[in-house]
mmCIF file of C-alpha atoms in Angstrom:
data_model
loop_
_atom_site.group_PDB
_atom_site.id
_atom_site.type_symbol
_atom_site.label_atom_id
_atom_site.label_comp_id
_atom_site.label_asym_id
_atom_site.label_seq_id
_atom_site.Cartn_x
_atom_site.Cartn_y
_atom_site.Cartn_z
ATOM 1 C CA PRO Q 1 -0.032 -0.098 0.148
ATOM 2 C CA SER Q 2 1.064 3.560 -0.452
ATOM 3 C CA LEU Q 3 1.709 5.795 2.528
ATOM 4 C CA GLU Q 4 -1.260 7.818 1.899
ATOM 5 C CA GLU Q 5 -3.399 4.619 2.160
ATOM 6 C CA ILE Q 6 -1.899 3.929 5.555
ATOM 7 C CA THR Q 7 -2.081 7.385 7.089
ATOM 8 C CA SER Q 8 -5.674 7.826 5.987
ATOM 9 C CA GLY Q 9 -6.684 4.608 7.888
ATOM 10 C CA ARG Q 10 -8.103 2.645 4.809
ATOM 11 C CA ILE Q 11 -5.252 0.211 5.292
ATOM 12 C CA LYS Q 12 -3.702 -1.043 8.378
ATOM 13 C CA LEU Q 13 -0.114 -1.907 8.769
ATOM 14 C CA SER Q 14 -1.859 -5.395 10.281
ATOM 15 C CA ASP Q 15 -3.307 -5.905 6.879
ATOM 16 C CA ILE Q 16 -0.225 -6.321 5.076
ATOM 17 C CA LYS Q 17 0.985 -9.914 4.368
ATOM 18 C CA PRO Q 18 3.663 -11.371 2.446
ATOM 19 C CA VAL Q 19 3.549 -12.083 -1.203
ATOM 20 C CA ASP Q 20 1.493 -15.386 -1.330
ATOM 21 C CA VAL Q 21 3.320 -18.067 -3.521
ATOM 22 C CA LEU Q 22 -0.165 -18.922 -5.240
ATOM 23 C CA ASP Q 23 -0.228 -15.222 -6.168
ATOM 24 C CA VAL Q 24 3.112 -15.372 -7.794
ATOM 25 C CA LEU Q 25 2.410 -18.852 -9.372
ATOM 26 C CA GLN Q 26 -1.089 -17.838 -10.732
ATOM 27 C CA ARG Q 27 -2.118 -21.514 -10.438
ATOM 28 C CA ASN Q 28 -5.316 -23.492 -9.216
ATOM 29 C CA THR Q 29 -4.797 -26.250 -7.012
ATOM 30 C CA VAL Q 30 -6.864 -29.268 -6.912
ATOM 31 C CA LYS Q 31 -8.647 -30.590 -3.829
ATOM 32 C CA PRO Q 32 -6.863 -33.916 -3.000
ATOM 33 C CA ASP Q 33 -8.720 -37.279 -2.790
ATOM 34 C CA THR Q 34 -9.013 -38.140 0.910
ATOM 35 C CA SER Q 35 -9.085 -41.776 0.319
ATOM 36 C CA LEU Q 36 -5.755 -41.750 -1.525
ATOM 37 C CA LEU Q 37 -4.180 -39.658 0.987
ATOM 38 C CA ALA Q 38 -5.065 -42.110 3.744
ATOM 39 C CA LYS Q 39 -4.401 -45.502 2.059
ATOM 40 C CA ASN Q 40 -0.586 -45.909 2.846
ATOM 41 C CA THR Q 41 -0.616 -43.754 5.984
ATOM 42 C CA LYS Q 42 -3.608 -43.894 8.088
ATOM 43 C CA ASP Q 43 -2.748 -46.175 10.918
ATOM 44 C CA LYS Q 44 0.235 -47.144 9.468
ATOM 45 C CA VAL Q 45 3.927 -47.090 10.350
ATOM 46 C CA VAL Q 46 5.403 -44.609 7.812
ATOM 47 C CA MET Q 47 9.165 -43.399 7.199
ATOM 48 C CA VAL Q 48 10.293 -40.474 5.354
ATOM 49 C CA THR Q 49 13.927 -40.274 4.292
ATOM 50 C CA GLY Q 50 15.241 -36.620 3.986
ATOM 51 C CA ALA Q 51 12.570 -36.062 6.325
ATOM 52 C CA GLY Q 52 14.199 -32.480 7.211
ATOM 53 C CA GLY Q 53 14.354 -31.313 3.549
ATOM 54 C CA SER Q 54 11.853 -29.166 1.552
ATOM 55 C CA ILE Q 55 9.689 -32.026 0.377
ATOM 56 C CA GLY Q 56 10.444 -34.477 3.245
ATOM 57 C CA SER Q 57 9.299 -32.222 5.958
ATOM 58 C CA GLU Q 58 5.988 -31.216 3.977
ATOM 59 C CA LEU Q 59 5.482 -35.005 3.542
ATOM 60 C CA CYS Q 60 5.794 -35.453 7.371
ATOM 61 C CA ARG Q 61 3.061 -32.719 7.870
ATOM 62 C CA GLN Q 62 0.612 -34.075 5.386
ATOM 63 C CA ILE Q 63 1.185 -37.605 7.030
ATOM 64 C CA LEU Q 64 0.629 -36.358 10.505
ATOM 65 C CA LYS Q 65 -2.851 -35.223 9.149
ATOM 66 C CA GLN Q 66 -3.725 -38.818 8.218
ATOM 67 C CA GLN Q 67 -2.963 -39.950 11.839
ATOM 68 C CA PRO Q 68 -0.471 -42.739 11.153
ATOM 69 C CA LYS Q 69 0.402 -45.306 13.939
ATOM 70 C CA ALA Q 70 3.908 -44.008 13.935
ATOM 71 C CA LEU Q 71 6.168 -41.637 11.822
ATOM 72 C CA VAL Q 72 9.999 -42.323 11.375
ATOM 73 C CA LEU Q 73 11.944 -39.337 10.559
ATOM 74 C CA PHE Q 74 15.403 -40.389 8.733
ATOM 75 C CA GLU Q 75 17.627 -37.655 8.025
ATOM 76 C CA LEU Q 76 21.389 -37.038 7.276
ATOM 77 C CA SER Q 77 21.609 -33.341 8.952
ATOM 78 C CA GLU Q 78 21.470 -33.162 12.649
ATOM 79 C CA PHE Q 79 20.031 -29.547 12.418
ATOM 80 C CA ALA Q 80 17.282 -30.504 9.725
ATOM 81 C CA LEU Q 81 16.136 -33.409 11.952
ATOM 82 C CA TYR Q 82 15.899 -31.503 15.164
ATOM 83 C CA THR Q 83 14.097 -28.786 13.446
ATOM 84 C CA ILE Q 84 11.317 -31.026 11.951
ATOM 85 C CA GLN Q 85 11.227 -33.016 14.922
ATOM 86 C CA GLN Q 86 10.321 -30.041 17.318
ATOM 87 C CA GLU Q 87 8.013 -28.781 14.987
ATOM 88 C CA LEU Q 88 6.116 -32.151 14.743
ATOM 89 C CA ILE Q 89 6.137 -32.678 18.452
ATOM 90 C CA LYS Q 90 4.203 -29.431 18.883
ATOM 91 C CA VAL Q 91 1.638 -30.508 16.249
ATOM 92 C CA ILE Q 92 1.141 -33.843 18.082
ATOM 93 C CA GLU Q 93 0.802 -32.075 21.456
ATOM 94 C CA SER Q 94 -1.794 -29.749 20.009
ATOM 95 C CA GLN Q 95 -4.098 -32.309 19.108
ATOM 96 C CA SER Q 96 -6.006 -33.739 21.860
ATOM 97 C CA GLY Q 97 -6.522 -37.513 22.093
ATOM 98 C CA VAL Q 98 -3.984 -38.118 19.191
ATOM 99 C CA ASN Q 99 -1.282 -40.537 20.009
ATOM 100 C CA ILE Q 100 1.274 -40.762 17.262
ATOM 101 C CA ALA Q 101 4.661 -42.255 17.970
ATOM 102 C CA LEU Q 102 7.463 -40.157 16.571
ATOM 103 C CA HIS Q 103 10.848 -41.585 16.095
ATOM 104 C CA ALA Q 104 13.992 -39.457 14.811
ATOM 105 C CA HIS Q 105 16.993 -41.151 13.465
ATOM 106 C CA LEU Q 106 20.133 -39.683 12.013
ATOM 107 C CA GLY Q 107 21.902 -41.558 9.076
ATOM 108 C CA SER Q 108 22.639 -41.798 5.305
ATOM 109 C CA VAL Q 109 20.318 -43.653 3.046
ATOM 110 C CA THR Q 110 23.687 -45.409 1.627
ATOM 111 C CA ASN Q 111 23.646 -47.302 5.018
ATOM 112 C CA GLN Q 112 21.492 -50.391 4.176
ATOM 113 C CA ILE Q 113 21.980 -52.082 7.586
ATOM 114 C CA LEU Q 114 21.050 -48.998 9.537
ATOM 115 C CA LEU Q 115 17.700 -48.710 7.270
ATOM 116 C CA GLU Q 116 17.013 -52.410 7.786
ATOM 117 C CA ASN Q 117 17.449 -52.384 11.450
ATOM 118 C CA ILE Q 118 15.051 -49.326 11.787
ATOM 119 C CA CYS Q 119 12.446 -51.085 9.340
ATOM 120 C CA LYS Q 120 12.681 -54.017 11.589
ATOM 121 C CA LYS Q 121 12.624 -52.282 14.947
ATOM 122 C CA TYR Q 122 9.300 -50.550 14.046
ATOM 123 C CA LEU Q 123 7.744 -52.606 11.355
ATOM 124 C CA VAL Q 124 7.627 -49.931 8.885
ATOM 125 C CA GLU Q 125 4.899 -50.287 6.339
ATOM 126 C CA THR Q 126 5.439 -47.287 4.014
ATOM 127 C CA ILE Q 127 8.503 -45.328 2.940
ATOM 128 C CA TYR Q 128 8.483 -42.150 1.193
ATOM 129 C CA HIS Q 129 11.959 -41.614 -0.104
ATOM 130 C CA ALA Q 130 12.945 -37.980 -0.456
ATOM 131 C CA ALA Q 131 16.563 -37.980 0.612
ATOM 132 C CA ALA Q 132 18.613 -36.582 -2.278
ATOM 133 C CA TYR Q 133 21.338 -34.120 -3.247
ATOM 134 C CA LYS Q 134 19.506 -31.713 -5.578
ATOM 135 C CA HIS Q 135 21.643 -28.505 -6.274
ATOM 136 C CA VAL Q 136 22.485 -28.833 -9.883
ATOM 137 C CA PRO Q 137 25.930 -26.764 -9.716
ATOM 138 C CA ILE Q 138 26.900 -28.515 -6.460
ATOM 139 C CA VAL Q 139 26.419 -32.011 -7.783
ATOM 140 C CA GLU Q 140 27.995 -31.027 -11.040
ATOM 141 C CA SER Q 141 31.424 -30.364 -9.060
ATOM 142 C CA ASN Q 142 30.868 -33.214 -6.660
ATOM 143 C CA GLN Q 143 29.865 -35.933 -9.208
ATOM 144 C CA TYR Q 144 30.792 -39.050 -6.826
ATOM 145 C CA GLU Q 145 29.011 -37.981 -3.970
ATOM 146 C CA GLY Q 146 25.895 -37.277 -5.993
ATOM 147 C CA ALA Q 147 25.984 -40.454 -7.777
ATOM 148 C CA ILE Q 148 26.358 -42.398 -4.573
ATOM 149 C CA ASN Q 149 23.917 -40.570 -2.501
ATOM 150 C CA ASN Q 150 21.184 -40.267 -5.214
ATOM 151 C CA PHE Q 151 21.666 -43.526 -7.317
ATOM 152 C CA ILE Q 152 23.277 -46.023 -4.738
ATOM 153 C CA GLY Q 153 21.455 -44.439 -1.874
ATOM 154 C CA THR Q 154 18.045 -45.139 -3.617
ATOM 155 C CA TYR Q 155 19.227 -48.540 -4.212
ATOM 156 C CA ARG Q 156 20.261 -49.471 -0.906
ATOM 157 C CA ALA Q 157 16.910 -47.731 0.630
ATOM 158 C CA LEU Q 158 15.074 -49.968 -1.788
ATOM 159 C CA LYS Q 159 16.906 -53.055 -0.786
ATOM 160 C CA ALA Q 160 16.496 -52.387 2.918
ATOM 161 C CA ALA Q 161 12.586 -52.062 2.384
ATOM 162 C CA ILE Q 162 12.537 -55.285 0.329
ATOM 163 C CA ASN Q 163 14.443 -57.326 2.886
ATOM 164 C CA THR Q 164 12.113 -56.140 5.606
ATOM 165 C CA GLN Q 165 9.024 -56.519 3.857
ATOM 166 C CA VAL Q 166 7.828 -53.058 3.533
ATOM 167 C CA ARG Q 167 4.740 -52.991 1.694
ATOM 168 C CA THR Q 168 5.012 -49.631 -0.218
ATOM 169 C CA PHE Q 169 8.086 -47.532 -1.307
ATOM 170 C CA VAL Q 170 7.497 -44.230 -3.002
ATOM 171 C CA ALA Q 171 10.586 -42.524 -4.411
ATOM 172 C CA ILE Q 172 10.553 -38.748 -5.069
ATOM 173 C CA SER Q 173 12.097 -37.766 -8.440
ATOM 174 C CA THR Q 174 12.551 -34.795 -10.656
ATOM 175 C CA ASP Q 175 11.878 -33.165 -14.069
ATOM 176 C CA LYS Q 176 15.751 -32.784 -14.153
ATOM 177 C CA ALA Q 177 15.798 -36.778 -14.731
ATOM 178 C CA VAL Q 178 14.432 -36.410 -18.118
ATOM 179 C CA ARG Q 179 17.089 -35.894 -20.834
ATOM 180 C CA PRO Q 180 19.432 -34.247 -18.386
ATOM 181 C CA THR Q 181 22.555 -32.249 -19.329
ATOM 182 C CA ASN Q 182 23.688 -32.182 -15.555
ATOM 183 C CA VAL Q 183 25.101 -34.892 -13.243
ATOM 184 C CA MET Q 184 22.328 -34.258 -10.666
ATOM 185 C CA GLY Q 185 19.459 -35.239 -13.355
ATOM 186 C CA ALA Q 186 21.436 -38.286 -14.448
ATOM 187 C CA THR Q 187 21.879 -39.515 -10.774
ATOM 188 C CA LYS Q 188 18.078 -39.142 -10.290
ATOM 189 C CA ARG Q 189 17.333 -40.921 -13.555
ATOM 190 C CA MET Q 190 19.787 -43.713 -12.511
ATOM 191 C CA ALA Q 191 17.645 -43.894 -9.138
ATOM 192 C CA GLU Q 192 14.424 -44.162 -11.266
ATOM 193 C CA LEU Q 193 15.921 -47.118 -13.129
ATOM 194 C CA ALA Q 194 16.999 -48.763 -9.904
ATOM 195 C CA CYS Q 195 13.346 -48.658 -8.685
ATOM 196 C CA GLN Q 196 12.215 -49.842 -12.155
ATOM 197 C CA ALA Q 197 14.593 -52.764 -12.029
ATOM 198 C CA LEU Q 198 13.939 -53.859 -8.501
ATOM 199 C CA ALA Q 199 10.165 -53.327 -9.002
ATOM 200 C CA ALA Q 200 10.272 -55.863 -11.728
ATOM 201 C CA SER Q 201 12.430 -58.375 -9.970
ATOM 202 C CA GLN Q 202 10.393 -58.942 -6.810
ATOM 203 C CA THR Q 203 6.745 -58.853 -5.557
ATOM 204 C CA ILE Q 204 7.334 -58.031 -1.779
ATOM 205 C CA THR Q 205 7.207 -54.218 -2.095
ATOM 206 C CA THR Q 206 5.034 -52.058 -4.354
ATOM 207 C CA ILE Q 207 7.691 -49.500 -5.684
ATOM 208 C CA SER Q 208 6.907 -46.354 -7.582
ATOM 209 C CA MET Q 209 8.349 -42.984 -8.479
ATOM 210 C CA VAL Q 210 6.644 -39.597 -8.648
ATOM 211 C CA ARG Q 211 8.323 -37.164 -11.021
ATOM 212 C CA PHE Q 212 7.799 -33.284 -10.654
ATOM 213 C CA GLY Q 213 9.311 -29.830 -11.248
ATOM 214 C CA ASN Q 214 10.336 -27.242 -8.849
ATOM 215 C CA VAL Q 215 8.399 -26.441 -5.690
ATOM 216 C CA LEU Q 216 8.059 -22.674 -4.536
ATOM 217 C CA GLY Q 217 9.651 -22.049 -1.117
ATOM 218 C CA SER Q 218 12.082 -25.068 -0.980
ATOM 219 C CA SER Q 219 15.616 -24.280 -0.235
ATOM 220 C CA GLY Q 220 16.699 -24.316 -3.880
ATOM 221 C CA SER Q 221 13.765 -22.426 -5.234
ATOM 222 C CA VAL Q 222 14.189 -19.095 -6.771
ATOM 223 C CA VAL Q 223 11.432 -17.490 -4.663
ATOM 224 C CA PRO Q 224 13.424 -17.287 -1.342
ATOM 225 C CA LEU Q 225 16.451 -16.072 -3.442
ATOM 226 C CA PHE Q 226 14.149 -13.309 -5.019
ATOM 227 C CA ASN Q 227 12.677 -12.479 -1.588
ATOM 228 C CA ARG Q 228 16.219 -11.736 -0.011
ATOM 229 C CA GLN Q 229 17.271 -10.005 -3.351
ATOM 230 C CA LEU Q 230 14.128 -7.654 -2.932
ATOM 231 C CA ALA Q 231 14.793 -7.011 0.751
ATOM 232 C CA ALA Q 232 18.185 -5.865 -0.293
ATOM 233 C CA GLY Q 233 16.853 -3.387 -2.748
ATOM 234 C CA GLY Q 234 17.729 -5.671 -5.824
ATOM 235 C CA PRO Q 235 18.835 -6.561 -8.197
ATOM 236 C CA LEU Q 236 16.860 -9.748 -8.986
ATOM 237 C CA THR Q 237 19.307 -12.032 -10.780
ATOM 238 C CA VAL Q 238 18.060 -14.319 -13.640
ATOM 239 C CA THR Q 239 20.138 -16.865 -15.575
ATOM 240 C CA HIS Q 240 18.764 -16.278 -18.906
ATOM 241 C CA PRO Q 241 16.016 -14.094 -20.550
ATOM 242 C CA ASP Q 242 14.266 -17.349 -21.905
ATOM 243 C CA VAL Q 243 14.859 -19.665 -19.117
ATOM 244 C CA THR Q 244 11.487 -21.444 -17.927
ATOM 245 C CA ARG Q 245 10.639 -23.834 -15.161
ATOM 246 C CA TYR Q 246 7.660 -25.762 -13.912
ATOM 247 C CA PHE Q 247 6.198 -24.943 -10.488
ATOM 248 C CA MET Q 248 3.903 -25.907 -7.561
ATOM 249 C CA THR Q 249 3.444 -25.378 -4.044
ATOM 250 C CA ILE Q 250 5.287 -27.631 -1.596
ATOM 251 C CA PRO Q 251 2.043 -28.805 0.197
ATOM 252 C CA GLU Q 252 0.350 -29.597 -3.223
ATOM 253 C CA ALA Q 253 3.562 -31.566 -4.301
ATOM 254 C CA ALA Q 254 3.479 -33.507 -1.148
ATOM 255 C CA GLN Q 255 -0.191 -34.289 -1.408
ATOM 256 C CA LEU Q 256 0.089 -35.365 -4.781
ATOM 257 C CA VAL Q 257 3.197 -37.678 -3.999
ATOM 258 C CA ILE Q 258 1.077 -39.376 -1.272
ATOM 259 C CA GLN Q 259 -1.910 -39.845 -3.644
ATOM 260 C CA ALA Q 260 0.127 -41.188 -6.616
ATOM 261 C CA GLY Q 261 1.955 -43.777 -4.262
ATOM 262 C CA ALA Q 262 -1.578 -45.025 -3.126
ATOM 263 C CA MET Q 263 -2.341 -45.671 -6.985
ATOM 264 C CA ALA Q 264 0.712 -47.825 -7.465
ATOM 265 C CA GLU Q 265 0.754 -51.438 -8.597
ATOM 266 C CA GLY Q 266 4.473 -51.699 -9.073
ATOM 267 C CA GLY Q 267 7.186 -49.836 -11.091
ATOM 268 C CA GLU Q 268 5.203 -46.848 -12.328
ATOM 269 C CA VAL Q 269 6.689 -43.701 -12.978
ATOM 270 C CA PHE Q 270 4.194 -41.064 -12.039
ATOM 271 C CA VAL Q 271 4.355 -37.451 -13.442
ATOM 272 C CA LEU Q 272 2.581 -34.636 -11.947
ATOM 273 C CA ASP Q 273 0.681 -32.103 -13.798
ATOM 274 C CA MET Q 274 2.527 -28.998 -13.164
ATOM 275 C CA GLY Q 275 0.494 -26.795 -15.376
ATOM 276 C CA GLU Q 276 2.181 -24.386 -17.743
ATOM 277 C CA SER Q 277 5.866 -23.792 -17.468
ATOM 278 C CA VAL Q 278 6.724 -20.199 -16.313
ATOM 279 C CA LYS Q 279 9.462 -17.892 -17.544
ATOM 280 C CA ILE Q 280 11.520 -17.070 -14.665
ATOM 281 C CA VAL Q 281 12.036 -13.351 -15.822
ATOM 282 C CA ASP Q 282 8.161 -13.086 -15.668
ATOM 283 C CA LEU Q 283 8.222 -14.831 -12.223
ATOM 284 C CA ALA Q 284 10.787 -12.026 -11.134
ATOM 285 C CA LYS Q 285 8.772 -9.022 -12.526
ATOM 286 C CA ARG Q 286 5.488 -10.417 -10.976
ATOM 287 C CA MET Q 287 7.203 -10.664 -7.582
ATOM 288 C CA ILE Q 288 8.810 -6.992 -7.999
ATOM 289 C CA ARG Q 289 5.228 -5.793 -8.721
ATOM 290 C CA LEU Q 290 3.321 -7.822 -6.009
ATOM 291 C CA SER Q 291 6.026 -6.357 -3.394
ATOM 292 C CA GLY Q 292 4.957 -2.928 -4.174
ATOM 293 C CA HIS Q 293 8.009 -1.953 -6.359
ATOM 294 C CA LEU Q 294 8.476 -1.041 -10.022
ATOM 295 C CA VAL Q 295 10.497 -3.037 -12.530
ATOM 296 C CA LYS Q 296 13.428 -0.817 -13.383
ATOM 297 C CA GLY Q 297 13.532 0.045 -17.158
ATOM 298 C CA GLU Q 298 9.923 -1.175 -17.772
ATOM 299 C CA ASP Q 299 7.382 0.422 -15.287
ATOM 300 C CA THR Q 300 9.605 3.344 -14.789
ATOM 301 C CA ASP Q 301 12.812 5.229 -15.880
ATOM 302 C CA PRO Q 302 16.156 3.356 -16.082
ATOM 303 C CA ASN Q 303 17.258 4.949 -12.826
ATOM 304 C CA GLU Q 304 14.433 3.998 -10.667
ATOM 305 C CA GLY Q 305 12.596 0.871 -9.475
ATOM 306 C CA ILE Q 306 14.121 -2.744 -8.901
ATOM 307 C CA ALA Q 307 16.542 -3.991 -11.689
ATOM 308 C CA ILE Q 308 16.674 -7.496 -13.100
ATOM 309 C CA GLU Q 309 20.170 -8.772 -14.108
ATOM 310 C CA PHE Q 310 20.879 -11.802 -16.295
ATOM 311 C CA VAL Q 311 23.869 -13.509 -14.981
ATOM 312 C CA GLY Q 312 24.116 -16.668 -17.573
ATOM 313 C CA LEU Q 313 23.127 -20.471 -17.169
ATOM 314 C CA ARG Q 314 25.269 -22.229 -14.653
ATOM 315 C CA PRO Q 315 26.988 -25.580 -15.598
ATOM 316 C CA GLY Q 316 24.611 -28.361 -16.327
ATOM 317 C CA GLU Q 317 21.387 -26.108 -16.531
ATOM 318 C CA LYS Q 318 19.111 -26.184 -19.451
ATOM 319 C CA LEU Q 319 16.895 -23.467 -20.607
ATOM 320 C CA TYR Q 320 13.736 -25.598 -20.142
ATOM 321 C CA GLU Q 321 12.760 -28.731 -18.195
ATOM 322 C CA GLU Q 322 10.460 -31.581 -19.465
ATOM 323 C CA LEU Q 323 8.502 -34.176 -17.398
ATOM 324 C CA ILE Q 324 8.416 -37.051 -19.867
ATOM 325 C CA ILE Q 325 11.015 -38.755 -21.819
ATOM 326 C CA GLY Q 326 9.074 -39.858 -24.729
ATOM 327 C CA GLY Q 327 6.346 -37.542 -26.040
ATOM 328 C CA ASP Q 328 3.820 -39.914 -26.628
ATOM 329 C CA ASN Q 329 4.573 -42.471 -23.664
ATOM 330 C CA ILE Q 330 2.138 -40.708 -21.224
ATOM 331 C CA GLU Q 331 -1.215 -42.202 -19.947
ATOM 332 C CA LYS Q 332 -4.006 -40.577 -17.624
ATOM 333 C CA THR Q 333 -4.964 -41.872 -14.235
ATOM 334 C CA GLY Q 334 -8.002 -41.649 -12.224
ATOM 335 C CA HIS Q 335 -6.592 -38.406 -10.912
ATOM 336 C CA SER Q 336 -6.460 -35.194 -13.031
ATOM 337 C CA ARG Q 337 -3.115 -34.053 -11.978
ATOM 338 C CA ILE Q 338 -1.330 -37.425 -11.961
ATOM 339 C CA MET Q 339 -0.217 -39.102 -15.171
ATOM 340 C CA LYS Q 340 1.790 -42.235 -15.878
ATOM 341 C CA ALA Q 341 4.858 -42.540 -18.096
ATOM 342 C CA HIS Q 342 6.012 -45.544 -19.854
ATOM 343 C CA GLU Q 343 9.871 -45.505 -20.253
ATOM 344 C CA ARG Q 344 12.859 -47.616 -20.978
ATOM 345 C CA SER Q 345 14.169 -49.893 -18.278
ATOM 346 C CA PHE Q 346 17.465 -51.924 -17.596
ATOM 347 C CA ASN Q 347 17.820 -55.256 -15.827
ATOM 348 C CA LEU Q 348 18.781 -55.425 -12.361
ATOM 349 C CA ALA Q 349 22.019 -57.331 -13.162
ATOM 350 C CA GLU Q 350 23.380 -54.458 -15.427
ATOM 351 C CA LEU Q 351 22.567 -51.974 -12.875
ATOM 352 C CA GLU Q 352 24.082 -53.781 -9.966
ATOM 353 C CA MET Q 353 27.319 -54.192 -12.073
ATOM 354 C CA PHE Q 354 27.484 -50.513 -12.502
ATOM 355 C CA ILE Q 355 27.072 -49.939 -8.810
ATOM 356 C CA GLN Q 356 29.989 -52.295 -7.950
ATOM 357 C CA GLN Q 357 32.147 -50.604 -10.500
ATOM 358 C CA LEU Q 358 31.179 -47.197 -9.183
ATOM 359 C CA LEU Q 359 32.137 -48.035 -5.750
ATOM 360 C CA GLU Q 360 35.416 -49.222 -6.991
ATOM 361 C CA GLN Q 361 36.022 -46.213 -8.905
ATOM 362 C CA ASN Q 362 35.214 -44.169 -5.852
ATOM 363 C CA LYS Q 363 37.944 -45.825 -3.707
ATOM 364 C CA TYR Q 364 40.754 -45.065 -6.184
ATOM 365 C CA GLU Q 365 40.401 -43.203 -9.476
ATOM 366 C CA ARG Q 366 37.296 -41.228 -9.131
ATOM 367 C CA ASP Q 367 37.368 -40.875 -13.129
ATOM 368 C CA SER Q 368 35.019 -38.105 -13.991
ATOM 369 C CA TYR Q 369 35.146 -39.305 -17.693
ATOM 370 C CA TRP Q 370 34.259 -42.875 -16.903
ATOM 371 C CA LEU Q 371 31.267 -41.823 -14.668
ATOM 372 C CA ARG Q 372 29.812 -39.418 -17.418
ATOM 373 C CA GLU Q 373 30.335 -42.259 -20.033
ATOM 374 C CA ARG Q 374 28.205 -44.575 -17.934
ATOM 375 C CA PHE Q 375 25.474 -41.986 -17.650
ATOM 376 C CA ALA Q 376 25.544 -41.380 -21.329
ATOM 377 C CA TYR Q 377 25.039 -45.145 -21.741
ATOM 378 C CA PHE Q 378 22.200 -45.520 -19.157
ATOM 379 C CA VAL Q 379 20.305 -42.187 -19.355
ATOM 380 C CA GLU Q 380 18.371 -41.299 -22.542
ATOM 381 C CA GLY Q 381 19.647 -37.785 -23.503
ATOM 382 C CA TYR Q 382 22.596 -37.387 -21.333
ATOM 383 C CA PRO Q 383 25.478 -36.014 -23.653
ATOM 384 C CA LYS Q 384 28.290 -38.100 -24.182
ATOM 385 C CA PRO Q 385 31.479 -36.622 -22.738
ATOM 386 C CA PHE Q 386 34.289 -34.965 -24.870
ATOM 387 C CA PRO Q 387 37.393 -37.384 -25.590
ATOM 388 C CA LYS Q 388 39.655 -37.721 -22.688
ATOM 389 C CA ASN Q 389 42.557 -35.240 -22.076
ATOM 390 C CA ASN Q 390 44.849 -34.496 -19.223
ATOM 391 C CA ASP Q 391 42.466 -31.840 -17.641
ATOM 392 C CA ASN Q 392 39.589 -34.253 -17.067
ATOM 393 C CA ILE Q 393 40.925 -37.710 -16.420
ATOM 394 C CA LYS Q 394 40.170 -37.476 -12.881
ATOM 395 C CA ASP Q 395 37.350 -35.679 -10.804
ATOM 396 C CA LYS Q 396 39.250 -32.968 -9.046
ATOM 397 C CA GLN Q 397 37.148 -32.815 -5.851
ATOM 398 C CA HIS Q 398 37.928 -31.847 -2.370
#
């Protein structure tokens, strides 16, 4: 509001609220199917890996609403685990007559023995696997850590689930797994392939994957970054004038993940309908205007308002993301916002051979060229690396 609106009393300071992410997104949400939300959660023992992350923590909040028998929080970061644990304790305490057991465990998803012990101890029935390294530039320069955590971590979490007869396993994937130009996307596609191969090789655990784009408000989202830049008076930094991304809110994504997992029969790649892709520069302009400012050079003269600066695409970034690998390999489901993709898979023996080779490479060579060559073989659309030279023989990591 303007100063005049405040001083005249038409608008009170208490009326002012932060820019709502739905205002920024200009998107309609769909009311969730309550029966699907409850199917794998109500009165069940549920575990969430990566429970302190943006998606993992929201999954925990949504699961609590369904009143599970117990909720197991599994997280690598002590601070993130403590934060979500304290929040959920308050939620449980605020609900009279509700008795939900909450268990917090530190650990890595690559530790299969630990995961098996936890699943056995609490008789876990449903797992939502949200643990992952997800920042494209960070994983691009830490390729082996990304591959081990995202790919091998998913494989081992799955093996732990199967070995302890967990009924349902839902893996969180990303649109960056589709024809990826970056290592992070390739590791997430490898995680999907592990899910598909293990789903085809056993009947104990119903395994599915849910693939979607960016969520507003997550640690890696542009919205918190733009908010910080707005608070500092700008400029807002955008990588490229034409860059686009799919977006939805964190609660909507978490609810759709739970619903999609409840529809699984085994091995499905579910794809969430993200609506229309959004130009990031348009998102930046919308945020500037909704915050009561003017866009420099567009709404006002070049010397006033909040500026937008283009800083160039980061290593491995694409101008636009896709949600399906094959244009026609998609079918509708009973839910208007959930689709099912049919995509190429590999047999389990071939993937397990890659895992063994990857672990050996990690011990000694850490050959970045070899790793990217393997990704090019398994992951459709991942570019073949340039021929070896002395500069890229080994992955220079600290």
